[in-house]
mmCIF file with all atom_site columns, C-alpha atoms in Angstrom:
data_model
loop_
_atom_site.group_PDB
_atom_site.id
_atom_site.type_symbol
_atom_site.label_atom_id
_atom_site.label_alt_id
_atom_site.label_comp_id
_atom_site.label_asym_id
_atom_site.label_entity_id
_atom_site.label_seq_id
_atom_site.pdbx_PDB_ins_code
_atom_site.Cartn_x
_atom_site.Cartn_y
_atom_site.Cartn_z
_atom_site.occupancy
_atom_site.B_iso_or_equiv
_atom_site.pdbx_formal_charge
_atom_site.auth_seq_id
_atom_site.auth_comp_id
_atom_site.auth_asym_id
_atom_site.auth_atom_id
_atom_site.pdbx_PDB_model_num
ATOM 1   C CA . MET O 1 1   ? 14.657 11.704  -23.730 1.00 50.00 ? 1   MET O CA 1
ATOM 2   C CA . ALA O 1 2   ? 11.428 13.216  -24.850 1.00 59.00 ? 2   ALA O CA 1
ATOM 3   C CA . GLU O 1 3   ? 9.290  15.282  -22.799 1.00 74.00 ? 3   GLU O CA 1
ATOM 4   C CA . MET O 1 4   ? 6.449  13.471  -20.968 1.00 69.00 ? 4   MET O CA 1
ATOM 5   C CA . ASN O 1 5   ? 3.256  13.977  -22.453 1.00 73.00 ? 5   ASN O CA 1
ATOM 6   C CA . ARG O 1 6   ? 0.010  11.879  -21.277 1.00 75.00 ? 6   ARG O CA 1
ATOM 7   C CA . GLU O 1 7   ? 0.608  10.397  -24.832 1.00 76.00 ? 7   GLU O CA 1
ATOM 8   C CA . ARG O 1 8   ? 3.887  8.889   -23.502 1.00 72.00 ? 8   ARG O CA 1
ATOM 9   C CA . LEU O 1 9   ? 2.871  8.779   -19.574 1.00 65.00 ? 9   LEU O CA 1
ATOM 10  C CA . GLU O 1 10  ? -0.553 5.807   -20.207 1.00 71.00 ? 10  GLU O CA 1
ATOM 11  C CA . VAL O 1 11  ? 2.591  3.961   -23.186 1.00 69.00 ? 11  VAL O CA 1
ATOM 12  C CA . ARG O 1 12  ? 5.350  3.905   -19.971 1.00 65.00 ? 12  ARG O CA 1
ATOM 13  C CA . ARG O 1 13  ? 2.220  2.960   -17.610 1.00 66.00 ? 13  ARG O CA 1
ATOM 14  C CA . VAL O 1 14  ? 1.404  -0.483  -20.012 1.00 64.00 ? 14  VAL O CA 1
ATOM 15  C CA . LYS O 1 15  ? 4.765  -1.197  -19.946 1.00 63.00 ? 15  LYS O CA 1
ATOM 16  C CA . ALA O 1 16  ? 5.118  -0.986  -16.558 1.00 58.00 ? 16  ALA O CA 1
ATOM 17  C CA . LYS O 1 17  ? 1.403  -3.491  -16.143 1.00 59.00 ? 17  LYS O CA 1
ATOM 18  C CA . ARG O 1 18  ? 3.288  -5.523  -18.651 1.00 57.00 ? 18  ARG O CA 1
ATOM 19  C CA . ALA O 1 19  ? 6.368  -6.024  -17.051 1.00 54.00 ? 19  ALA O CA 1
ATOM 20  C CA . LEU O 1 20  ? 4.902  -6.639  -13.359 1.00 54.00 ? 20  LEU O CA 1
ATOM 21  C CA . SER O 1 21  ? 2.356  -9.328  -15.024 1.00 52.00 ? 21  SER O CA 1
ATOM 22  C CA . TYR O 1 22  ? 6.032  -11.417 -15.600 1.00 51.00 ? 22  TYR O CA 1
ATOM 23  C CA . GLN O 1 23  ? 7.503  -11.124 -11.744 1.00 53.00 ? 23  GLN O CA 1
ATOM 24  C CA . LYS O 1 24  ? 7.069  -14.296 -10.128 1.00 71.00 ? 24  LYS O CA 1
ATOM 25  C CA . ARG O 1 25  ? 9.225  -14.874 -6.937  1.00 84.00 ? 25  ARG O CA 1
ATOM 26  C CA . GLN O 1 26  ? 10.582 -10.950 -5.355  1.00 87.00 ? 26  GLN O CA 1
ATOM 27  C CA . ILE O 1 27  ? 12.924 -10.950 -3.174  1.00 93.00 ? 27  ILE O CA 1
ATOM 28  C CA . LEU O 1 28  ? 12.083 -6.829  -1.490  1.00 92.00 ? 28  LEU O CA 1
ATOM 29  C CA . LEU O 1 29  ? 14.595 -5.898  0.752   1.00 93.00 ? 29  LEU O CA 1
ATOM 30  C CA . CYS O 1 30  ? 13.308 -2.539  3.355   1.00 92.00 ? 30  CYS O CA 1
ATOM 31  C CA . ALA O 1 31  ? 15.173 0.378   1.989   1.00 91.00 ? 31  ALA O CA 1
ATOM 32  C CA . GLY O 1 32  ? 13.806 2.488   4.903   1.00 90.00 ? 32  GLY O CA 1
ATOM 33  C CA . THR O 1 33  ? 16.725 4.494   6.742   1.00 91.00 ? 33  THR O CA 1
ATOM 34  C CA . GLY O 1 34  ? 16.219 1.924   10.077  1.00 93.00 ? 34  GLY O CA 1
ATOM 35  C CA . CYS O 1 35  ? 17.172 -1.404  7.685   1.00 94.00 ? 35  CYS O CA 1
ATOM 36  C CA . ILE O 1 36  ? 20.276 0.871   6.346   1.00 94.00 ? 36  ILE O CA 1
ATOM 37  C CA . ALA O 1 37  ? 22.024 0.773   8.898   1.00 95.00 ? 37  ALA O CA 1
ATOM 38  C CA . GLY O 1 38  ? 21.056 -2.678  9.919   1.00 96.00 ? 38  GLY O CA 1
ATOM 39  C CA . GLY O 1 39  ? 23.067 -3.697  7.210   1.00 96.00 ? 39  GLY O CA 1
ATOM 40  C CA . SER O 1 40  ? 20.056 -4.298  4.558   1.00 95.00 ? 40  SER O CA 1
ATOM 41  C CA . LEU O 1 41  ? 21.898 -2.205  1.372   1.00 95.00 ? 41  LEU O CA 1
ATOM 42  C CA . LYS O 1 42  ? 25.193 -4.852  2.351   1.00 97.00 ? 42  LYS O CA 1
ATOM 43  C CA . LEU O 1 43  ? 22.544 -7.613  2.192   1.00 97.00 ? 43  LEU O CA 1
ATOM 44  C CA . TYR O 1 44  ? 21.077 -6.322  -1.099  1.00 95.00 ? 44  TYR O CA 1
ATOM 45  C CA . ASP O 1 45  ? 24.492 -6.258  -3.308  1.00 96.00 ? 45  ASP O CA 1
ATOM 46  C CA . TYR O 1 46  ? 24.885 -10.237 -1.438  1.00 97.00 ? 46  TYR O CA 1
ATOM 47  C CA . PHE O 1 47  ? 21.796 -11.177 -3.198  1.00 96.00 ? 47  PHE O CA 1
ATOM 48  C CA . LYS O 1 48  ? 21.781 -10.269 -6.070  1.00 94.00 ? 48  LYS O CA 1
ATOM 49  C CA . GLU O 1 49  ? 25.735 -11.562 -6.171  1.00 95.00 ? 49  GLU O CA 1
ATOM 50  C CA . GLU O 1 50  ? 24.503 -14.833 -4.979  1.00 95.00 ? 50  GLU O CA 1
ATOM 51  C CA . CYS O 1 51  ? 22.143 -15.656 -7.082  1.00 93.00 ? 51  CYS O CA 1
ATOM 52  C CA . THR O 1 52  ? 23.510 -14.757 -10.240 1.00 91.00 ? 52  THR O CA 1
ATOM 53  C CA . ARG O 1 53  ? 26.467 -17.284 -8.529  1.00 94.00 ? 53  ARG O CA 1
ATOM 54  C CA . ARG O 1 54  ? 23.914 -20.058 -8.087  1.00 91.00 ? 54  ARG O CA 1
ATOM 55  C CA . GLY O 1 55  ? 22.210 -19.365 -12.252 1.00 88.00 ? 55  GLY O CA 1
ATOM 56  C CA . LEU O 1 56  ? 19.365 -17.579 -11.587 1.00 87.00 ? 56  LEU O CA 1
ATOM 57  C CA . ASP O 1 57  ? 18.747 -14.842 -13.650 1.00 84.00 ? 57  ASP O CA 1
ATOM 58  C CA . VAL O 1 58  ? 18.279 -11.446 -11.594 1.00 86.00 ? 58  VAL O CA 1
ATOM 59  C CA . TYR O 1 59  ? 15.745 -8.576  -12.594 1.00 79.00 ? 59  TYR O CA 1
ATOM 60  C CA . VAL O 1 60  ? 15.978 -5.580  -10.063 1.00 76.00 ? 60  VAL O CA 1
ATOM 61  C CA . GLY O 1 61  ? 13.322 -3.204  -12.379 1.00 61.00 ? 61  GLY O CA 1
ATOM 62  C CA . LEU O 1 62  ? 10.894 -2.667  -14.710 1.00 48.00 ? 62  LEU O CA 1
ATOM 63  C CA . THR O 1 63  ? 12.954 0.417   -16.154 1.00 45.00 ? 63  THR O CA 1
ATOM 64  C CA . GLN O 1 64  ? 13.982 -0.210  -19.646 1.00 41.00 ? 64  GLN O CA 1
ATOM 65  C CA . GLU O 1 65  ? 17.060 1.460   -21.928 1.00 40.00 ? 65  GLU O CA 1
ATOM 66  C CA . SER O 1 66  ? 14.685 3.551   -23.477 1.00 42.00 ? 66  SER O CA 1
ATOM 67  C CA . GLU O 1 67  ? 10.627 3.952   -25.337 1.00 48.00 ? 67  GLU O CA 1
ATOM 68  C CA . THR O 1 68  ? 10.783 2.183   -28.106 1.00 49.00 ? 68  THR O CA 1
ATOM 69  C CA . GLU O 1 69  ? 12.123 -0.872  -26.181 1.00 49.00 ? 69  GLU O CA 1
ATOM 70  C CA . GLU O 1 70  ? 9.828  -3.270  -25.621 1.00 52.00 ? 70  GLU O CA 1
ATOM 71  C CA . VAL O 1 71  ? 9.452  -5.448  -22.268 1.00 50.00 ? 71  VAL O CA 1
ATOM 72  C CA . THR O 1 72  ? 9.189  -9.220  -22.620 1.00 50.00 ? 72  THR O CA 1
ATOM 73  C CA . GLU O 1 73  ? 9.014  -11.975 -20.185 1.00 54.00 ? 73  GLU O CA 1
ATOM 74  C CA . PRO O 1 74  ? 12.036 -13.465 -18.658 1.00 51.00 ? 74  PRO O CA 1
ATOM 75  C CA . LYS O 1 75  ? 13.463 -16.426 -19.516 1.00 55.00 ? 75  LYS O CA 1
ATOM 76  C CA . GLY O 1 76  ? 13.789 -19.194 -17.200 1.00 56.00 ? 76  GLY O CA 1
ATOM 77  C CA . ASP O 1 77  ? 14.027 -19.421 -13.604 1.00 64.00 ? 77  ASP O CA 1
ATOM 78  C CA . GLY O 1 78  ? 14.071 -15.328 -11.980 1.00 78.00 ? 78  GLY O CA 1
ATOM 79  C CA . VAL O 1 79  ? 14.037 -14.022 -8.984  1.00 87.00 ? 79  VAL O CA 1
ATOM 80  C CA . TYR O 1 80  ? 13.087 -10.056 -8.915  1.00 87.00 ? 80  TYR O CA 1
ATOM 81  C CA . LEU O 1 81  ? 15.232 -7.898  -6.562  1.00 89.00 ? 81  LEU O CA 1
ATOM 82  C CA . LYS O 1 82  ? 14.054 -4.050  -5.085  1.00 88.00 ? 82  LYS O CA 1
ATOM 83  C CA . LYS O 1 83  ? 14.751 -2.375  -2.502  1.00 89.00 ? 83  LYS O CA 1
ATOM 84  C CA . SER O 1 84  ? 10.726 -1.673  -1.218  1.00 86.00 ? 84  SER O CA 1
ATOM 85  C CA . GLY O 1 85  ? 10.969 1.894   1.430   1.00 84.00 ? 85  GLY O CA 1
ATOM 86  C CA . CYS O 1 86  ? 9.869  0.916   4.638   1.00 84.00 ? 86  CYS O CA 1
ATOM 87  C CA . HIS O 1 87  ? 7.889  -1.323  6.608   1.00 82.00 ? 87  HIS O CA 1
ATOM 88  C CA . GLY O 1 88  ? 7.293  0.523   9.577   1.00 83.00 ? 88  GLY O CA 1
ATOM 89  C CA . PHE O 1 89  ? 9.057  -2.051  11.598  1.00 87.00 ? 89  PHE O CA 1
ATOM 90  C CA . CYS O 1 90  ? 12.247 -1.149  11.827  1.00 88.00 ? 90  CYS O CA 1
ATOM 91  C CA . GLU O 1 91  ? 13.156 -2.739  15.240  1.00 91.00 ? 91  GLU O CA 1
ATOM 92  C CA . MET O 1 92  ? 12.967 -5.886  13.506  1.00 94.00 ? 92  MET O CA 1
ATOM 93  C CA . GLY O 1 93  ? 15.464 -4.935  10.382  1.00 93.00 ? 93  GLY O CA 1
ATOM 94  C CA . PRO O 1 94  ? 16.993 -5.663  8.446   1.00 97.00 ? 94  PRO O CA 1
ATOM 95  C CA . LEU O 1 95  ? 13.247 -6.916  6.653   1.00 95.00 ? 95  LEU O CA 1
ATOM 96  C CA . VAL O 1 96  ? 12.838 -9.395  3.701   1.00 97.00 ? 96  VAL O CA 1
ATOM 97  C CA . GLN O 1 97  ? 9.334  -9.703  2.480   1.00 94.00 ? 97  GLN O CA 1
ATOM 98  C CA . ILE O 1 98  ? 9.405  -12.981 -0.806  1.00 94.00 ? 98  ILE O CA 1
ATOM 99  C CA . GLU O 1 99  ? 6.724  -11.663 -3.233  1.00 88.00 ? 99  GLU O CA 1
ATOM 100 C CA . PRO O 1 100 ? 4.538  -13.980 -3.982  1.00 87.00 ? 100 PRO O CA 1
ATOM 101 C CA . ASP O 1 101 ? 3.993  -15.804 -0.738  1.00 89.00 ? 101 ASP O CA 1
ATOM 102 C CA . GLY O 1 102 ? 3.816  -12.108 1.546   1.00 90.00 ? 102 GLY O CA 1
ATOM 103 C CA . ILE O 1 103 ? 6.837  -14.293 3.712   1.00 95.00 ? 103 ILE O CA 1
ATOM 104 C CA . LEU O 1 104 ? 8.613  -11.386 6.136   1.00 95.00 ? 104 LEU O CA 1
ATOM 105 C CA . TYR O 1 105 ? 11.689 -12.166 7.655   1.00 97.00 ? 105 TYR O CA 1
ATOM 106 C CA . THR O 1 106 ? 12.838 -10.289 10.990  1.00 97.00 ? 106 THR O CA 1
ATOM 107 C CA . HIS O 1 107 ? 16.602 -8.991  11.900  1.00 98.00 ? 107 HIS O CA 1
ATOM 108 C CA . VAL O 1 108 ? 18.377 -10.546 8.970   1.00 98.00 ? 108 VAL O CA 1
ATOM 109 C CA . GLN O 1 109 ? 22.203 -11.249 8.536   1.00 98.00 ? 109 GLN O CA 1
ATOM 110 C CA . LEU O 1 110 ? 24.492 -11.596 5.324   1.00 97.00 ? 110 LEU O CA 1
ATOM 111 C CA . GLU O 1 111 ? 25.305 -15.425 7.019   1.00 97.00 ? 111 GLU O CA 1
ATOM 112 C CA . ASP O 1 112 ? 20.560 -16.209 6.902   1.00 98.00 ? 112 ASP O CA 1
ATOM 113 C CA . CYS O 1 113 ? 21.151 -15.149 2.743   1.00 98.00 ? 113 CYS O CA 1
ATOM 114 C CA . ASP O 1 114 ? 21.765 -18.073 1.851   1.00 97.00 ? 114 ASP O CA 1
ATOM 115 C CA . GLU O 1 115 ? 19.639 -20.142 3.480   1.00 98.00 ? 115 GLU O CA 1
ATOM 116 C CA . ILE O 1 116 ? 16.210 -18.029 2.731   1.00 97.00 ? 116 ILE O CA 1
ATOM 117 C CA . ILE O 1 117 ? 17.773 -18.479 -1.756  1.00 96.00 ? 117 ILE O CA 1
ATOM 118 C CA . GLU O 1 118 ? 18.053 -22.407 -0.632  1.00 95.00 ? 118 GLU O CA 1
ATOM 119 C CA . LYS O 1 119 ? 15.457 -22.960 1.226   1.00 96.00 ? 119 LYS O CA 1
ATOM 120 C CA . THR O 1 120 ? 12.380 -20.080 0.413   1.00 95.00 ? 120 THR O CA 1
ATOM 121 C CA . ILE O 1 121 ? 13.907 -18.765 -3.359  1.00 93.00 ? 121 ILE O CA 1
ATOM 122 C CA . MET O 1 122 ? 14.707 -22.634 -4.852  1.00 90.00 ? 122 MET O CA 1
ATOM 123 C CA . LYS O 1 123 ? 12.051 -24.387 -2.852  1.00 92.00 ? 123 LYS O CA 1
ATOM 124 C CA . GLY O 1 124 ? 9.099  -22.395 -1.454  1.00 91.00 ? 124 GLY O CA 1
ATOM 125 C CA . GLU O 1 125 ? 10.542 -23.321 2.145   1.00 96.00 ? 125 GLU O CA 1
ATOM 126 C CA . VAL O 1 126 ? 10.120 -21.424 4.803   1.00 97.00 ? 126 VAL O CA 1
ATOM 127 C CA . VAL O 1 127 ? 12.923 -20.154 6.865   1.00 98.00 ? 127 VAL O CA 1
ATOM 128 C CA . GLU O 1 128 ? 11.328 -20.487 10.871  1.00 97.00 ? 128 GLU O CA 1
ATOM 129 C CA . ARG O 1 129 ? 13.891 -18.929 12.942  1.00 97.00 ? 129 ARG O CA 1
ATOM 130 C CA . LEU O 1 130 ? 13.748 -15.682 10.472  1.00 98.00 ? 130 LEU O CA 1
ATOM 131 C CA . LEU O 1 131 ? 10.552 -15.683 11.452  1.00 97.00 ? 131 LEU O CA 1
ATOM 132 C CA . TYR O 1 132 ? 8.199  -12.775 13.705  1.00 95.00 ? 132 TYR O CA 1
ATOM 133 C CA . GLU O 1 133 ? 7.263  -14.165 17.207  1.00 96.00 ? 133 GLU O CA 1
ATOM 134 C CA . LEU O 1 134 ? 4.799  -12.766 19.545  1.00 95.00 ? 134 LEU O CA 1
ATOM 135 C CA . ASP O 1 135 ? 4.110  -14.860 22.518  1.00 95.00 ? 135 ASP O CA 1
ATOM 136 C CA . GLY O 1 136 ? 5.216  -18.130 21.711  1.00 96.00 ? 136 GLY O CA 1
ATOM 137 C CA . VAL O 1 137 ? 3.190  -17.614 18.639  1.00 96.00 ? 137 VAL O CA 1
ATOM 138 C CA . LYS O 1 138 ? 5.874  -17.197 14.834  1.00 96.00 ? 138 LYS O CA 1
ATOM 139 C CA . TYR O 1 139 ? 4.221  -15.003 11.975  1.00 94.00 ? 139 TYR O CA 1
ATOM 140 C CA . PRO O 1 140 ? 4.903  -16.249 8.247   1.00 93.00 ? 140 PRO O CA 1
ATOM 141 C CA . LYS O 1 141 ? 3.783  -14.010 6.434   1.00 91.00 ? 141 LYS O CA 1
ATOM 142 C CA . HIS O 1 142 ? 3.462  -9.760  6.199   1.00 82.00 ? 142 HIS O CA 1
ATOM 143 C CA . ASP O 1 143 ? -0.368 -9.326  6.785   1.00 83.00 ? 143 ASP O CA 1
ATOM 144 C CA . ASP O 1 144 ? -0.534 -12.137 9.841   1.00 90.00 ? 144 ASP O CA 1
ATOM 145 C CA . ILE O 1 145 ? 1.945  -9.597  12.191  1.00 87.00 ? 145 ILE O CA 1
ATOM 146 C CA . PRO O 1 146 ? -0.379 -8.490  14.487  1.00 88.00 ? 146 PRO O CA 1
ATOM 147 C CA . PHE O 1 147 ? 1.577  -5.473  14.813  1.00 81.00 ? 147 PHE O CA 1
ATOM 148 C CA . TYR O 1 148 ? -0.182 -4.074  10.870  1.00 75.00 ? 148 TYR O CA 1
ATOM 149 C CA . HIS O 1 149 ? -3.208 -4.588  12.488  1.00 77.00 ? 149 HIS O CA 1
ATOM 150 C CA . ARG O 1 150 ? -4.729 -1.822  13.650  1.00 77.00 ? 150 ARG O CA 1
ATOM 151 C CA . GLN O 1 151 ? -3.174 0.209   10.637  1.00 71.00 ? 151 GLN O CA 1
ATOM 152 C CA . HIS O 1 152 ? -4.726 1.634   7.444   1.00 66.00 ? 152 HIS O CA 1
ATOM 153 C CA . ARG O 1 153 ? -2.200 2.597   5.300   1.00 59.00 ? 153 ARG O CA 1
ATOM 154 C CA . VAL O 1 154 ? -3.705 5.642   3.373   1.00 60.00 ? 154 VAL O CA 1
ATOM 155 C CA . VAL O 1 155 ? -0.410 7.709   1.700   1.00 54.00 ? 155 VAL O CA 1
ATOM 156 C CA . LEU O 1 156 ? 2.155  4.937   2.062   1.00 56.00 ? 156 LEU O CA 1
ATOM 157 C CA . GLU O 1 157 ? -0.414 1.917   1.232   1.00 57.00 ? 157 GLU O CA 1
ATOM 158 C CA . ASN O 1 158 ? 2.408  1.007   -1.102  1.00 57.00 ? 158 ASN O CA 1
ATOM 159 C CA . CYS O 1 159 ? 5.772  0.695   0.937   1.00 59.00 ? 159 CYS O CA 1
ATOM 160 C CA . GLY O 1 160 ? 7.134  -2.031  1.679   1.00 57.00 ? 160 GLY O CA 1
ATOM 161 C CA . THR O 1 161 ? 5.282  -3.436  -1.876  1.00 60.00 ? 161 THR O CA 1
ATOM 162 C CA . THR O 1 162 ? 6.441  -1.744  -4.464  1.00 61.00 ? 162 THR O CA 1
ATOM 163 C CA . ASP O 1 163 ? 10.870 -0.759  -5.941  1.00 59.00 ? 163 ASP O CA 1
ATOM 164 C CA . ALA O 1 164 ? 10.928 2.246   -4.375  1.00 57.00 ? 164 ALA O CA 1
ATOM 165 C CA . GLU O 1 165 ? 12.856 3.998   -6.660  1.00 61.00 ? 165 GLU O CA 1
ATOM 166 C CA . ASP O 1 166 ? 10.961 2.928   -9.406  1.00 63.00 ? 166 ASP O CA 1
ATOM 167 C CA . ILE O 1 167 ? 8.736  5.632   -11.174 1.00 63.00 ? 167 ILE O CA 1
ATOM 168 C CA . ASP O 1 168 ? 6.556  3.261   -13.628 1.00 63.00 ? 168 ASP O CA 1
ATOM 169 C CA . GLU O 1 169 ? 6.613  0.938   -10.960 1.00 63.00 ? 169 GLU O CA 1
ATOM 170 C CA . TYR O 1 170 ? 5.050  2.957   -8.698  1.00 58.00 ? 170 TYR O CA 1
ATOM 171 C CA . LEU O 1 171 ? 2.853  4.900   -11.922 1.00 63.00 ? 171 LEU O CA 1
ATOM 172 C CA . GLU O 1 172 ? 1.465  1.116   -12.862 1.00 61.00 ? 172 GLU O CA 1
ATOM 173 C CA . ILE O 1 173 ? 0.453  0.591   -8.978  1.00 60.00 ? 173 ILE O CA 1
ATOM 174 C CA . GLY O 1 174 ? -1.272 4.095   -8.499  1.00 61.00 ? 174 GLY O CA 1
ATOM 175 C CA . ARG O 1 175 ? -3.125 3.000   -12.245 1.00 51.00 ? 175 ARG O CA 1
ATOM 176 C CA . ALA O 1 176 ? -4.253 -0.140  -10.634 1.00 47.00 ? 176 ALA O CA 1
ATOM 177 C CA . HIS O 1 177 ? -6.278 1.445   -7.935  1.00 44.00 ? 177 HIS O CA 1
ATOM 178 C CA . VAL O 1 178 ? -7.657 4.998   -10.259 1.00 40.00 ? 178 VAL O CA 1
#
């Protein structure tokens, strides 16, 4: 691999920005320690296999095979599958977030994956029973959950919303905030 310099880094950022703009439906699985202990990596594998089996194109990152490879827009229906960093809500894990809708599912188990694919990914419907509930109120969106309201994340502001294993995504997200 060639040595990284400012010019190559800028090319990498531009490609990452283009690839991120192509992403429509995303499944983010929390890959924090608590969620992994609860089985989130098994959920990741299942989502990948089942979405492919159902004919959905599954994209797992922004990376290219080489520096000269162009990032192209995915063809047809597809879903981006990502392992995100910890959401900080470990007691509710494993957590699955659906973007761009901001839907957060809690206590997700393998037997819930088919319903998430059928209802949320393919039809845009919310699976009510997997939503966070407090005092009889269900919260479909991550941003609406009271647990997060008093938090102001600085260093970890993108944790839980980006692919924890993709440096290109971090480069582009970081660039957007400069």
